[in-house]
Amino acid sequence: MINVLIYRLVIGLYALGIRVASLFKPKAKLFIAGRKGLLDKIRQALSTEQRRRIWVHCASLGEFEQGRPVIEALRAKHPDYAIVLTFFSPSGYEVRKDYDGADYVFYLPVDSPRNAQAFVDIVGPSICLFVKYELWYFYLSALKQNAVETILISARFNKEQGFFKWYGSLQREMLDCFTDIFVQDQVSIDLLKSININHAIIGGDTRFDRVVKAAAQVAVLPIAEEFCEGYKILIAGSTWADDEQLLYNALPSLPTGWKLILVPHEVHVSHINEIVRLYGNDVVKWSDWNGKSDKRVLLIDKVGFLLQLYRYGTAAWVGGGFGKAGVHNVLEPAVYGMPCFYGPVFHQFTEAVELVELGGAEVINKPEDLILALVSFDNTDMYQKKSVAAKQYVLGRQGATAKVMERIDHFIS
């Protein structure tokens, strides 16, 4: 009981902190504004919906991309069910609020006994899917009390998480609310068994299915084709300031015949202007492209098509490897058979570690390392070996979506 009280206190303090932050932070403002009268909006939206419902919850955009293959498989195989998709974070909701793979897209009301029970009563899900990590005690309790089949997908656990600590009893209780837990590896299975959670299954990582499917959907980008024609291209995706500085320092020494496409993680005007000031006469913005340019750097100042851009690359720089949170998505470039480069902060991501071990990626600490690696690609056999390693790593790990769908089909039947 004391753990529940502490949990409620923490959630309350978090909500208060967000409210204060909303006075000066745009994302926090969206968080608050998006939840005004939210339960009434959900009730009204679903008031005429006659189909049974499947609820899918994602913390943010990354979790959505992880759950997306399952959502799309549900839509294709069970059109007689309405799909209700929720997000906790504005960075997920604001980007995907018009996603046509779901019938309804909402923010998730802040976790509380009242909100959770009201939401579950309104939505009335037959099945609920939580993606990867984000667990909410009162929602999971309400689902269990209402005997809703509740599945956690693409989860990965490590011994440092609260579930496995002396203070983690409430978190362990949350895990017990799931009907099934699909994890990515045997390590997770073993850790869960150590705390008497025995209903976990190795299901793999649905992101592999997602990137393979997305890469097969060819999108022609005329500006990219014009910029890239006749050149080898290093595409730097989801970059932060440290990545951008290293790439700028490497630019004068890029091997002959190479160009750079720079896709920053943050594309707000102030950051784009900072990059333009740094790169000076070497850069042209996507929005300023007029059909021809002698610039060596194309700066992408809009969002939403990094995966499609990777198709034009020879090699990829994946940003985030110099920051505390670590490297971003390495699967998106790897699926195209592009050797990948990233900074030294990557060990918390199994796929980034495995890609390095298999030779499909290389860790870069300074500009000189990058230049040497690009020069080595003059050796066609060297390049092909790394390219094949990257692509086969992704292609060989498909199938997680099918495993989840098999279980869902069992519940539905």
mmCIF file of C-alpha atoms in Angstrom:
data_model
loop_
_atom_site.group_PDB
_atom_site.id
_atom_site.type_symbol
_atom_site.label_atom_id
_atom_site.label_comp_id
_atom_site.label_asym_id
_atom_site.label_seq_id
_atom_site.Cartn_x
_atom_site.Cartn_y
_atom_site.Cartn_z
ATOM 1 C CA MET A 1 0.000 0.000 0.000
ATOM 2 C CA ILE A 2 2.809 2.404 0.861
ATOM 3 C CA ASN A 3 4.305 1.820 -2.603
ATOM 4 C CA VAL A 4 1.036 2.825 -4.249
ATOM 5 C CA LEU A 5 0.899 6.010 -2.175
ATOM 6 C CA ILE A 6 4.473 6.864 -3.151
ATOM 7 C CA TYR A 7 3.627 6.154 -6.795
ATOM 8 C CA ARG A 8 0.615 8.485 -6.648
ATOM 9 C CA LEU A 9 2.751 11.169 -5.034
ATOM 10 C CA VAL A 10 5.429 10.876 -7.727
ATOM 11 C CA ILE A 11 2.840 11.031 -10.517
ATOM 12 C CA GLY A 12 1.226 14.050 -8.863
ATOM 13 C CA LEU A 13 4.551 15.853 -8.534
ATOM 14 C CA TYR A 14 5.372 15.036 -12.151
ATOM 15 C CA ALA A 15 2.046 16.453 -13.331
ATOM 16 C CA LEU A 16 2.640 19.587 -11.259
ATOM 17 C CA GLY A 17 6.135 19.946 -12.685
ATOM 18 C CA ILE A 18 4.809 19.652 -16.231
ATOM 19 C CA ARG A 19 2.196 22.297 -15.488
ATOM 20 C CA VAL A 20 4.878 24.705 -14.275
ATOM 21 C CA ALA A 21 7.123 23.859 -17.229
ATOM 22 C CA SER A 22 4.239 24.545 -19.621
ATOM 23 C CA LEU A 23 4.652 28.244 -18.872
ATOM 24 C CA PHE A 24 7.909 28.310 -20.826
ATOM 25 C CA LYS A 25 8.444 24.950 -22.603
ATOM 26 C CA PRO A 26 6.439 24.240 -25.793
ATOM 27 C CA LYS A 27 6.343 20.442 -25.330
ATOM 28 C CA ALA A 28 5.064 20.767 -21.775
ATOM 29 C CA LYS A 29 2.435 23.224 -22.991
ATOM 30 C CA LEU A 30 1.253 20.669 -25.551
ATOM 31 C CA PHE A 31 1.194 17.987 -22.822
ATOM 32 C CA ILE A 32 -1.182 20.094 -20.704
ATOM 33 C CA ALA A 33 -3.325 21.474 -23.524
ATOM 34 C CA GLY A 34 -3.779 18.039 -25.070
ATOM 35 C CA ARG A 35 -5.274 16.665 -21.852
ATOM 36 C CA LYS A 36 -7.882 19.359 -21.199
ATOM 37 C CA GLY A 37 -11.291 17.695 -21.196
ATOM 38 C CA LEU A 38 -9.623 14.608 -22.628
ATOM 39 C CA LEU A 39 -11.899 11.924 -21.197
ATOM 40 C CA ASP A 40 -14.971 13.765 -22.494
ATOM 41 C CA LYS A 41 -13.385 14.004 -25.944
ATOM 42 C CA ILE A 42 -12.633 10.287 -25.945
ATOM 43 C CA ARG A 43 -16.144 9.459 -24.765
ATOM 44 C CA GLN A 44 -17.671 11.586 -27.519
ATOM 45 C CA ALA A 45 -15.379 10.195 -30.234
ATOM 46 C CA LEU A 46 -16.257 6.598 -29.350
ATOM 47 C CA SER A 47 -19.949 7.151 -28.635
ATOM 48 C CA THR A 48 -21.101 5.759 -31.990
ATOM 49 C CA GLU A 49 -18.388 3.119 -32.433
ATOM 50 C CA GLN A 50 -20.024 -0.300 -32.595
ATOM 51 C CA ARG A 51 -16.956 -2.437 -33.265
ATOM 52 C CA ARG A 52 -14.929 -4.197 -30.614
ATOM 53 C CA ARG A 53 -11.749 -2.320 -29.762
ATOM 54 C CA ILE A 54 -8.046 -2.998 -29.491
ATOM 55 C CA TRP A 55 -6.093 -0.448 -27.466
ATOM 56 C CA VAL A 56 -2.414 0.119 -28.302
ATOM 57 C CA HIS A 57 -0.332 2.384 -26.059
ATOM 58 C CA CYS A 58 3.036 3.899 -26.996
ATOM 59 C CA ALA A 59 5.083 6.268 -24.873
ATOM 60 C CA SER A 60 6.357 8.289 -27.802
ATOM 61 C CA LEU A 61 7.428 8.152 -31.431
ATOM 62 C CA GLY A 62 10.134 5.516 -30.985
ATOM 63 C CA GLU A 63 7.740 3.097 -29.310
ATOM 64 C CA PHE A 64 5.169 3.814 -32.012
ATOM 65 C CA GLU A 65 7.625 2.754 -34.710
ATOM 66 C CA GLN A 66 8.211 -0.404 -32.680
ATOM 67 C CA GLY A 67 4.490 -1.130 -32.438
ATOM 68 C CA ARG A 68 3.585 0.000 -35.930
ATOM 69 C CA PRO A 69 4.107 -3.371 -37.669
ATOM 70 C CA VAL A 70 1.646 -4.972 -35.247
ATOM 71 C CA ILE A 71 -0.875 -2.142 -35.656
ATOM 72 C CA GLU A 72 -0.752 -2.487 -39.430
ATOM 73 C CA ALA A 73 -1.028 -6.266 -39.227
ATOM 74 C CA LEU A 74 -4.082 -5.874 -36.977
ATOM 75 C CA ARG A 75 -5.654 -3.426 -39.404
ATOM 76 C CA ALA A 76 -5.116 -5.800 -42.335
ATOM 77 C CA LYS A 77 -6.184 -9.011 -40.605
ATOM 78 C CA HIS A 78 -8.927 -7.786 -38.261
ATOM 79 C CA PRO A 79 -10.730 -4.830 -39.886
ATOM 80 C CA ASP A 80 -13.778 -5.657 -37.788
ATOM 81 C CA TYR A 81 -11.937 -4.264 -34.741
ATOM 82 C CA ALA A 82 -11.445 -0.555 -34.085
ATOM 83 C CA ILE A 83 -7.878 0.369 -33.133
ATOM 84 C CA VAL A 84 -7.447 2.980 -30.397
ATOM 85 C CA LEU A 85 -3.895 4.342 -30.248
ATOM 86 C CA THR A 86 -2.645 6.440 -27.321
ATOM 87 C CA PHE A 87 0.536 8.376 -26.641
ATOM 88 C CA PHE A 88 1.962 9.745 -23.430
ATOM 89 C CA SER A 89 4.371 12.209 -25.037
ATOM 90 C CA PRO A 90 3.603 15.156 -27.321
ATOM 91 C CA SER A 91 6.528 14.127 -29.523
ATOM 92 C CA GLY A 92 4.571 10.999 -30.394
ATOM 93 C CA TYR A 93 1.034 12.336 -30.479
ATOM 94 C CA GLU A 94 1.689 15.543 -32.400
ATOM 95 C CA VAL A 95 3.530 13.688 -35.168
ATOM 96 C CA ARG A 96 1.104 10.762 -35.439
ATOM 97 C CA LYS A 97 -2.289 12.220 -34.465
ATOM 98 C CA ASP A 98 -3.476 11.801 -38.071
ATOM 99 C CA TYR A 99 -2.048 8.302 -38.501
ATOM 100 C CA ASP A 100 -4.509 6.391 -40.660
ATOM 101 C CA GLY A 101 -3.452 2.979 -39.383
ATOM 102 C CA ALA A 102 -5.540 3.596 -36.251
ATOM 103 C CA ASP A 103 -9.195 4.534 -36.023
ATOM 104 C CA TYR A 104 -8.659 6.831 -33.047
ATOM 105 C CA VAL A 105 -5.534 8.555 -31.740
ATOM 106 C CA PHE A 106 -5.504 10.207 -28.306
ATOM 107 C CA TYR A 107 -3.214 11.375 -25.570
ATOM 108 C CA LEU A 108 -3.285 9.031 -22.567
ATOM 109 C CA PRO A 109 -4.801 10.730 -19.515
ATOM 110 C CA VAL A 110 -2.364 10.987 -16.604
ATOM 111 C CA ASP A 111 -2.338 7.773 -14.570
ATOM 112 C CA SER A 112 -4.688 7.871 -11.581
ATOM 113 C CA PRO A 113 -7.361 5.494 -10.243
ATOM 114 C CA ARG A 114 -10.167 7.700 -11.585
ATOM 115 C CA ASN A 115 -8.629 8.367 -14.997
ATOM 116 C CA ALA A 116 -7.590 4.768 -15.550
ATOM 117 C CA GLN A 117 -10.955 3.252 -14.673
ATOM 118 C CA ALA A 118 -12.846 5.880 -16.674
ATOM 119 C CA PHE A 119 -10.621 5.374 -19.704
ATOM 120 C CA VAL A 120 -10.937 1.587 -19.619
ATOM 121 C CA ASP A 121 -14.717 1.887 -19.185
ATOM 122 C CA ILE A 122 -15.007 4.290 -22.141
ATOM 123 C CA VAL A 123 -12.699 2.441 -24.518
ATOM 124 C CA GLY A 124 -13.794 -1.023 -23.410
ATOM 125 C CA PRO A 125 -10.868 -2.806 -25.047
ATOM 126 C CA SER A 126 -11.017 -6.507 -25.836
ATOM 127 C CA ILE A 127 -7.223 -6.583 -26.098
ATOM 128 C CA CYS A 128 -4.562 -4.097 -24.994
ATOM 129 C CA LEU A 129 -0.967 -3.820 -26.220
ATOM 130 C CA PHE A 130 1.735 -1.872 -24.379
ATOM 131 C CA VAL A 131 4.912 -1.278 -26.375
ATOM 132 C CA LYS A 132 8.352 -1.849 -24.871
ATOM 133 C CA TYR A 133 8.820 -0.053 -21.533
ATOM 134 C CA GLU A 134 6.193 2.387 -20.369
ATOM 135 C CA LEU A 135 4.001 0.834 -17.672
ATOM 136 C CA TRP A 136 1.258 2.607 -15.712
ATOM 137 C CA TYR A 137 0.089 1.008 -12.478
ATOM 138 C CA PHE A 138 -3.541 2.149 -12.362
ATOM 139 C CA TYR A 139 -4.165 1.439 -16.032
ATOM 140 C CA LEU A 140 -2.717 -2.050 -15.748
ATOM 141 C CA SER A 141 -4.697 -2.671 -12.568
ATOM 142 C CA ALA A 142 -7.921 -1.554 -14.264
ATOM 143 C CA LEU A 143 -7.234 -3.795 -17.249
ATOM 144 C CA LYS A 144 -6.609 -6.768 -14.972
ATOM 145 C CA GLN A 145 -9.755 -6.077 -12.947
ATOM 146 C CA ASN A 146 -11.742 -5.959 -16.191
ATOM 147 C CA ALA A 147 -10.161 -9.216 -17.429
ATOM 148 C CA VAL A 148 -8.725 -7.567 -20.533
ATOM 149 C CA GLU A 149 -6.088 -9.569 -22.404
ATOM 150 C CA THR A 150 -3.029 -7.341 -21.985
ATOM 151 C CA ILE A 151 0.223 -7.912 -23.888
ATOM 152 C CA LEU A 152 3.625 -6.246 -23.576
ATOM 153 C CA ILE A 153 5.581 -6.373 -26.842
ATOM 154 C CA SER A 154 9.240 -5.902 -27.818
ATOM 155 C CA ALA A 155 10.354 -5.461 -24.213
ATOM 156 C CA ARG A 156 13.959 -5.763 -23.136
ATOM 157 C CA PHE A 157 15.095 -5.966 -19.527
ATOM 158 C CA ASN A 158 18.405 -5.449 -17.770
ATOM 159 C CA LYS A 159 19.493 -5.997 -14.182
ATOM 160 C CA GLU A 160 19.740 -2.266 -13.461
ATOM 161 C CA GLN A 161 16.004 -1.695 -13.865
ATOM 162 C CA GLY A 162 13.788 -1.208 -10.846
ATOM 163 C CA PHE A 163 11.935 -4.470 -11.464
ATOM 164 C CA PHE A 164 14.979 -6.325 -10.132
ATOM 165 C CA LYS A 165 15.768 -4.113 -7.128
ATOM 166 C CA TRP A 166 14.622 -4.403 -3.527
ATOM 167 C CA TYR A 167 12.321 -1.405 -4.014
ATOM 168 C CA GLY A 168 10.692 -2.740 -7.199
ATOM 169 C CA SER A 169 7.683 -4.578 -5.775
ATOM 170 C CA LEU A 170 5.169 -2.235 -7.434
ATOM 171 C CA GLN A 171 6.896 -2.594 -10.796
ATOM 172 C CA ARG A 172 6.880 -6.374 -10.415
ATOM 173 C CA GLU A 173 3.180 -6.197 -9.651
ATOM 174 C CA MET A 174 2.665 -4.327 -12.925
ATOM 175 C CA LEU A 175 4.383 -7.091 -14.866
ATOM 176 C CA ASP A 176 1.992 -9.571 -13.289
ATOM 177 C CA CYS A 177 -0.910 -7.711 -14.921
ATOM 178 C CA PHE A 178 0.155 -8.808 -18.390
ATOM 179 C CA THR A 179 -1.306 -11.900 -19.974
ATOM 180 C CA ASP A 180 1.832 -12.273 -22.096
ATOM 181 C CA ILE A 181 5.188 -10.504 -22.227
ATOM 182 C CA PHE A 182 7.090 -10.654 -25.516
ATOM 183 C CA VAL A 183 10.776 -9.925 -24.932
ATOM 184 C CA GLN A 184 13.679 -9.491 -27.320
ATOM 185 C CA ASP A 185 16.264 -11.848 -25.826
ATOM 186 C CA GLN A 186 17.071 -14.708 -23.457
ATOM 187 C CA VAL A 187 18.686 -12.338 -20.953
ATOM 188 C CA SER A 188 15.267 -10.753 -20.411
ATOM 189 C CA ILE A 189 13.639 -14.165 -19.950
ATOM 190 C CA ASP A 190 16.201 -15.163 -17.325
ATOM 191 C CA LEU A 191 15.880 -11.891 -15.426
ATOM 192 C CA LEU A 192 12.093 -12.153 -15.343
ATOM 193 C CA LYS A 193 12.265 -15.735 -14.103
ATOM 194 C CA SER A 194 14.509 -14.554 -11.265
ATOM 195 C CA ILE A 195 11.557 -12.496 -9.954
ATOM 196 C CA ASN A 196 9.003 -15.255 -10.627
ATOM 197 C CA ILE A 197 7.611 -13.731 -13.811
ATOM 198 C CA ASN A 198 7.165 -16.855 -15.896
ATOM 199 C CA HIS A 199 4.804 -15.769 -18.673
ATOM 200 C CA ALA A 200 7.427 -14.182 -20.933
ATOM 201 C CA ILE A 201 8.158 -15.334 -24.483
ATOM 202 C CA ILE A 202 11.065 -14.504 -26.790
ATOM 203 C CA GLY A 203 9.351 -12.673 -29.616
ATOM 204 C CA GLY A 204 12.153 -10.620 -31.113
ATOM 205 C CA ASP A 205 12.101 -6.963 -32.072
ATOM 206 C CA THR A 206 9.271 -5.701 -34.291
ATOM 207 C CA ARG A 207 11.457 -2.834 -35.518
ATOM 208 C CA PHE A 208 13.229 -5.239 -37.868
ATOM 209 C CA ASP A 209 9.900 -6.010 -39.535
ATOM 210 C CA ARG A 210 9.095 -2.322 -39.691
ATOM 211 C CA VAL A 211 12.275 -1.162 -41.388
ATOM 212 C CA VAL A 212 12.237 -4.007 -43.924
ATOM 213 C CA LYS A 213 8.654 -3.200 -44.909
ATOM 214 C CA ALA A 214 9.270 0.553 -45.018
ATOM 215 C CA ALA A 215 12.434 0.195 -47.085
ATOM 216 C CA ALA A 216 10.496 -1.808 -49.667
ATOM 217 C CA GLN A 217 8.129 1.127 -50.213
ATOM 218 C CA VAL A 218 10.199 3.169 -52.641
ATOM 219 C CA ALA A 219 9.707 6.938 -52.431
ATOM 220 C CA VAL A 220 11.295 9.102 -55.124
ATOM 221 C CA LEU A 221 12.800 12.313 -53.753
ATOM 222 C CA PRO A 222 13.764 14.492 -56.744
ATOM 223 C CA ILE A 223 15.891 16.928 -54.725
ATOM 224 C CA ALA A 224 17.909 14.064 -53.266
ATOM 225 C CA GLU A 225 18.359 12.529 -56.704
ATOM 226 C CA GLU A 226 19.627 15.810 -58.142
ATOM 227 C CA PHE A 227 22.035 16.432 -55.259
ATOM 228 C CA CYS A 228 23.367 12.869 -55.181
ATOM 229 C CA GLU A 229 23.769 12.188 -58.898
ATOM 230 C CA GLY A 230 27.286 11.022 -59.677
ATOM 231 C CA TYR A 231 28.535 11.171 -56.067
ATOM 232 C CA LYS A 232 29.056 8.891 -53.104
ATOM 233 C CA ILE A 233 26.866 10.085 -50.252
ATOM 234 C CA LEU A 234 27.371 10.063 -46.498
ATOM 235 C CA ILE A 235 23.937 10.508 -44.939
ATOM 236 C CA ALA A 236 24.063 11.740 -41.357
ATOM 237 C CA GLY A 237 20.725 11.027 -39.670
ATOM 238 C CA SER A 238 19.319 12.275 -36.349
ATOM 239 C CA THR A 239 22.394 14.373 -35.616
ATOM 240 C CA TRP A 240 23.060 16.532 -32.580
ATOM 241 C CA ALA A 241 25.513 19.392 -32.158
ATOM 242 C CA ASP A 242 28.488 17.133 -31.346
ATOM 243 C CA ASP A 243 27.851 15.042 -34.452
ATOM 244 C CA GLU A 244 27.496 18.140 -36.596
ATOM 245 C CA GLN A 245 30.759 19.590 -35.296
ATOM 246 C CA LEU A 246 32.696 16.380 -35.996
ATOM 247 C CA LEU A 247 31.252 16.143 -39.499
ATOM 248 C CA TYR A 248 32.103 19.791 -40.140
ATOM 249 C CA ASN A 249 35.682 19.180 -39.008
ATOM 250 C CA ALA A 250 35.881 16.181 -41.339
ATOM 251 C CA LEU A 251 34.368 17.989 -44.327
ATOM 252 C CA PRO A 252 37.582 19.530 -45.776
ATOM 253 C CA SER A 253 39.195 16.079 -45.868
ATOM 254 C CA LEU A 254 36.288 14.109 -47.320
ATOM 255 C CA PRO A 255 37.597 11.878 -50.116
ATOM 256 C CA THR A 256 37.063 13.121 -53.652
ATOM 257 C CA GLY A 257 33.609 12.318 -54.957
ATOM 258 C CA TRP A 258 31.840 12.346 -51.580
ATOM 259 C CA LYS A 259 29.004 14.625 -50.447
ATOM 260 C CA LEU A 260 27.148 14.924 -47.140
ATOM 261 C CA ILE A 261 23.414 14.972 -46.449
ATOM 262 C CA LEU A 262 22.783 16.272 -42.937
ATOM 263 C CA VAL A 263 19.500 15.404 -41.193
ATOM 264 C CA PRO A 264 19.464 16.976 -37.704
ATOM 265 C CA HIS A 265 17.355 15.507 -34.928
ATOM 266 C CA GLU A 266 16.024 18.964 -34.093
ATOM 267 C CA VAL A 267 14.817 21.035 -37.051
ATOM 268 C CA HIS A 268 13.564 24.136 -35.271
ATOM 269 C CA VAL A 269 14.657 27.372 -36.915
ATOM 270 C CA SER A 270 17.295 28.331 -34.350
ATOM 271 C CA HIS A 271 19.143 25.016 -34.699
ATOM 272 C CA ILE A 272 18.971 25.067 -38.496
ATOM 273 C CA ASN A 273 20.423 28.580 -38.428
ATOM 274 C CA GLU A 274 23.250 27.404 -36.141
ATOM 275 C CA ILE A 275 24.160 24.680 -38.631
ATOM 276 C CA VAL A 276 24.069 27.132 -41.537
ATOM 277 C CA ARG A 277 26.404 29.470 -39.641
ATOM 278 C CA LEU A 278 28.780 26.593 -38.869
ATOM 279 C CA TYR A 279 28.924 25.154 -42.392
ATOM 280 C CA GLY A 280 28.805 28.515 -44.170
ATOM 281 C CA ASN A 281 29.247 28.383 -47.938
ATOM 282 C CA ASP A 282 29.435 24.578 -47.978
ATOM 283 C CA VAL A 283 25.737 24.040 -47.237
ATOM 284 C CA VAL A 284 22.408 24.432 -49.009
ATOM 285 C CA LYS A 285 19.070 23.867 -47.262
ATOM 286 C CA TRP A 286 16.492 21.476 -48.670
ATOM 287 C CA SER A 287 13.935 24.297 -48.619
ATOM 288 C CA ASP A 288 16.267 26.516 -50.681
ATOM 289 C CA TRP A 289 17.083 23.954 -53.365
ATOM 290 C CA ASN A 290 16.548 25.386 -56.857
ATOM 291 C CA GLY A 291 17.554 22.439 -58.993
ATOM 292 C CA LYS A 292 21.303 22.856 -58.976
ATOM 293 C CA SER A 293 24.070 23.618 -56.521
ATOM 294 C CA ASP A 294 27.803 23.174 -56.148
ATOM 295 C CA LYS A 295 27.501 22.795 -52.359
ATOM 296 C CA ARG A 296 28.918 19.670 -50.721
ATOM 297 C CA VAL A 297 26.322 19.567 -47.930
ATOM 298 C CA LEU A 298 22.535 19.295 -48.224
ATOM 299 C CA LEU A 299 20.813 20.281 -44.963
ATOM 300 C CA ILE A 300 17.387 18.743 -44.418
ATOM 301 C CA ASP A 301 15.247 21.360 -42.675
ATOM 302 C CA LYS A 302 11.982 19.409 -42.599
ATOM 303 C CA VAL A 303 10.901 16.198 -40.886
ATOM 304 C CA GLY A 304 9.417 12.873 -41.820
ATOM 305 C CA PHE A 305 11.476 11.199 -44.518
ATOM 306 C CA LEU A 306 14.835 10.150 -43.092
ATOM 307 C CA LEU A 307 14.172 6.475 -43.819
ATOM 308 C CA GLN A 308 13.435 7.286 -47.465
ATOM 309 C CA LEU A 309 16.538 9.473 -47.681
ATOM 310 C CA TYR A 310 18.784 6.650 -46.518
ATOM 311 C CA ARG A 311 18.054 4.902 -49.827
ATOM 312 C CA TYR A 312 20.299 7.450 -51.546
ATOM 313 C CA GLY A 313 23.290 6.871 -49.284
ATOM 314 C CA THR A 314 26.586 5.083 -49.699
ATOM 315 C CA ALA A 315 27.308 5.100 -45.962
ATOM 316 C CA ALA A 316 25.509 6.435 -42.900
ATOM 317 C CA TRP A 317 26.408 8.452 -39.847
ATOM 318 C CA VAL A 318 23.881 7.784 -37.068
ATOM 319 C CA GLY A 319 23.638 10.647 -34.594
ATOM 320 C CA GLY A 320 23.434 10.607 -30.815
ATOM 321 C CA GLY A 321 26.597 8.638 -30.145
ATOM 322 C CA PHE A 322 28.240 11.490 -28.257
ATOM 323 C CA GLY A 323 25.260 12.228 -26.005
ATOM 324 C CA LYS A 324 24.039 10.713 -22.768
ATOM 325 C CA ALA A 325 21.019 9.041 -24.403
ATOM 326 C CA GLY A 326 23.180 7.288 -26.972
ATOM 327 C CA VAL A 327 22.993 6.553 -30.670
ATOM 328 C CA HIS A 328 19.702 6.712 -32.575
ATOM 329 C CA ASN A 329 18.160 4.105 -34.888
ATOM 330 C CA VAL A 330 20.881 2.092 -36.644
ATOM 331 C CA LEU A 331 18.446 -0.313 -38.309
ATOM 332 C CA GLU A 332 17.062 2.241 -40.754
ATOM 333 C CA PRO A 333 20.337 2.762 -42.639
ATOM 334 C CA ALA A 334 21.494 -0.833 -42.177
ATOM 335 C CA VAL A 335 18.466 -2.245 -44.015
ATOM 336 C CA TYR A 336 19.723 -0.537 -47.173
ATOM 337 C CA GLY A 337 23.089 -2.233 -46.840
ATOM 338 C CA MET A 338 24.878 0.908 -45.745
ATOM 339 C CA PRO A 339 27.928 0.626 -43.508
ATOM 340 C CA CYS A 340 27.194 2.719 -40.420
ATOM 341 C CA PHE A 341 29.291 5.038 -38.280
ATOM 342 C CA TYR A 342 28.474 6.443 -34.857
ATOM 343 C CA GLY A 343 30.037 7.834 -31.722
ATOM 344 C CA PRO A 344 31.160 5.873 -28.639
ATOM 345 C CA VAL A 345 27.883 5.971 -26.652
ATOM 346 C CA PHE A 346 26.033 2.964 -28.070
ATOM 347 C CA HIS A 347 26.432 0.025 -25.675
ATOM 348 C CA GLN A 348 22.917 0.354 -24.251
ATOM 349 C CA PHE A 349 21.500 -0.666 -27.644
ATOM 350 C CA THR A 350 21.981 -4.328 -28.502
ATOM 351 C CA GLU A 351 21.510 -3.787 -32.226
ATOM 352 C CA ALA A 352 24.228 -1.108 -32.296
ATOM 353 C CA VAL A 353 26.621 -3.404 -30.423
ATOM 354 C CA GLU A 354 25.869 -6.400 -32.635
ATOM 355 C CA LEU A 355 26.225 -4.378 -35.812
ATOM 356 C CA VAL A 356 29.739 -3.347 -34.766
ATOM 357 C CA GLU A 357 30.631 -6.934 -33.823
ATOM 358 C CA LEU A 358 29.457 -8.216 -37.209
ATOM 359 C CA GLY A 359 31.389 -5.596 -39.157
ATOM 360 C CA GLY A 360 28.402 -3.618 -40.409
ATOM 361 C CA ALA A 361 29.242 -0.573 -38.301
ATOM 362 C CA GLU A 362 32.278 1.245 -36.960
ATOM 363 C CA VAL A 363 32.714 3.463 -33.905
ATOM 364 C CA ILE A 364 34.152 6.909 -34.633
ATOM 365 C CA ASN A 365 35.783 9.102 -31.998
ATOM 366 C CA LYS A 366 37.348 11.852 -34.113
ATOM 367 C CA PRO A 367 37.175 13.236 -37.673
ATOM 368 C CA GLU A 368 40.339 11.426 -38.734
ATOM 369 C CA ASP A 369 38.714 8.058 -37.954
ATOM 370 C CA LEU A 370 35.833 8.860 -40.274
ATOM 371 C CA ILE A 371 38.079 9.971 -43.123
ATOM 372 C CA LEU A 372 40.174 6.795 -42.900
ATOM 373 C CA ALA A 373 37.027 4.669 -42.947
ATOM 374 C CA LEU A 374 35.641 6.426 -46.032
ATOM 375 C CA VAL A 375 38.978 6.163 -47.829
ATOM 376 C CA SER A 376 38.991 2.416 -47.116
ATOM 377 C CA PHE A 377 35.793 2.110 -49.165
ATOM 378 C CA ASP A 378 37.891 2.656 -52.290
ATOM 379 C CA ASN A 379 38.519 -1.046 -51.775
ATOM 380 C CA THR A 380 35.311 -2.427 -53.275
ATOM 381 C CA ASP A 381 35.624 -5.767 -51.495
ATOM 382 C CA MET A 382 35.971 -3.997 -48.137
ATOM 383 C CA TYR A 383 32.876 -1.903 -48.803
ATOM 384 C CA GLN A 384 30.813 -4.867 -49.992
ATOM 385 C CA LYS A 385 31.724 -6.926 -46.948
ATOM 386 C CA LYS A 386 30.491 -4.204 -44.591
ATOM 387 C CA SER A 387 27.418 -3.524 -46.717
ATOM 388 C CA VAL A 388 26.344 -7.170 -46.765
ATOM 389 C CA ALA A 389 26.957 -7.505 -43.011
ATOM 390 C CA ALA A 390 24.682 -4.532 -42.300
ATOM 391 C CA LYS A 391 21.848 -5.668 -44.559
ATOM 392 C CA GLN A 392 21.901 -9.328 -43.548
ATOM 393 C CA TYR A 393 21.845 -8.356 -39.891
ATOM 394 C CA VAL A 394 18.448 -6.730 -40.393
ATOM 395 C CA LEU A 395 16.955 -9.198 -42.859
ATOM 396 C CA GLY A 396 17.868 -12.164 -40.680
ATOM 397 C CA ARG A 397 15.944 -10.895 -37.658
ATOM 398 C CA GLN A 398 12.452 -10.497 -39.057
ATOM 399 C CA GLY A 399 9.442 -12.326 -37.660
ATOM 400 C CA ALA A 400 8.536 -10.679 -34.340
ATOM 401 C CA THR A 401 5.265 -9.288 -35.695
ATOM 402 C CA ALA A 402 4.091 -12.735 -36.778
ATOM 403 C CA LYS A 403 4.730 -14.118 -33.280
ATOM 404 C CA VAL A 404 2.685 -11.368 -31.626
ATOM 405 C CA MET A 405 -0.114 -11.741 -34.176
ATOM 406 C CA GLU A 406 -0.284 -15.487 -33.586
ATOM 407 C CA ARG A 407 -1.003 -14.813 -29.918
ATOM 408 C CA ILE A 408 -3.540 -12.080 -30.657
ATOM 409 C CA ASP A 409 -5.318 -14.358 -33.133
ATOM 410 C CA HIS A 410 -5.558 -16.955 -30.365
ATOM 411 C CA PHE A 411 -7.345 -14.448 -28.119
ATOM 412 C CA ILE A 412 -9.649 -13.235 -30.877
ATOM 413 C CA SER A 413 -10.630 -16.733 -31.967
#
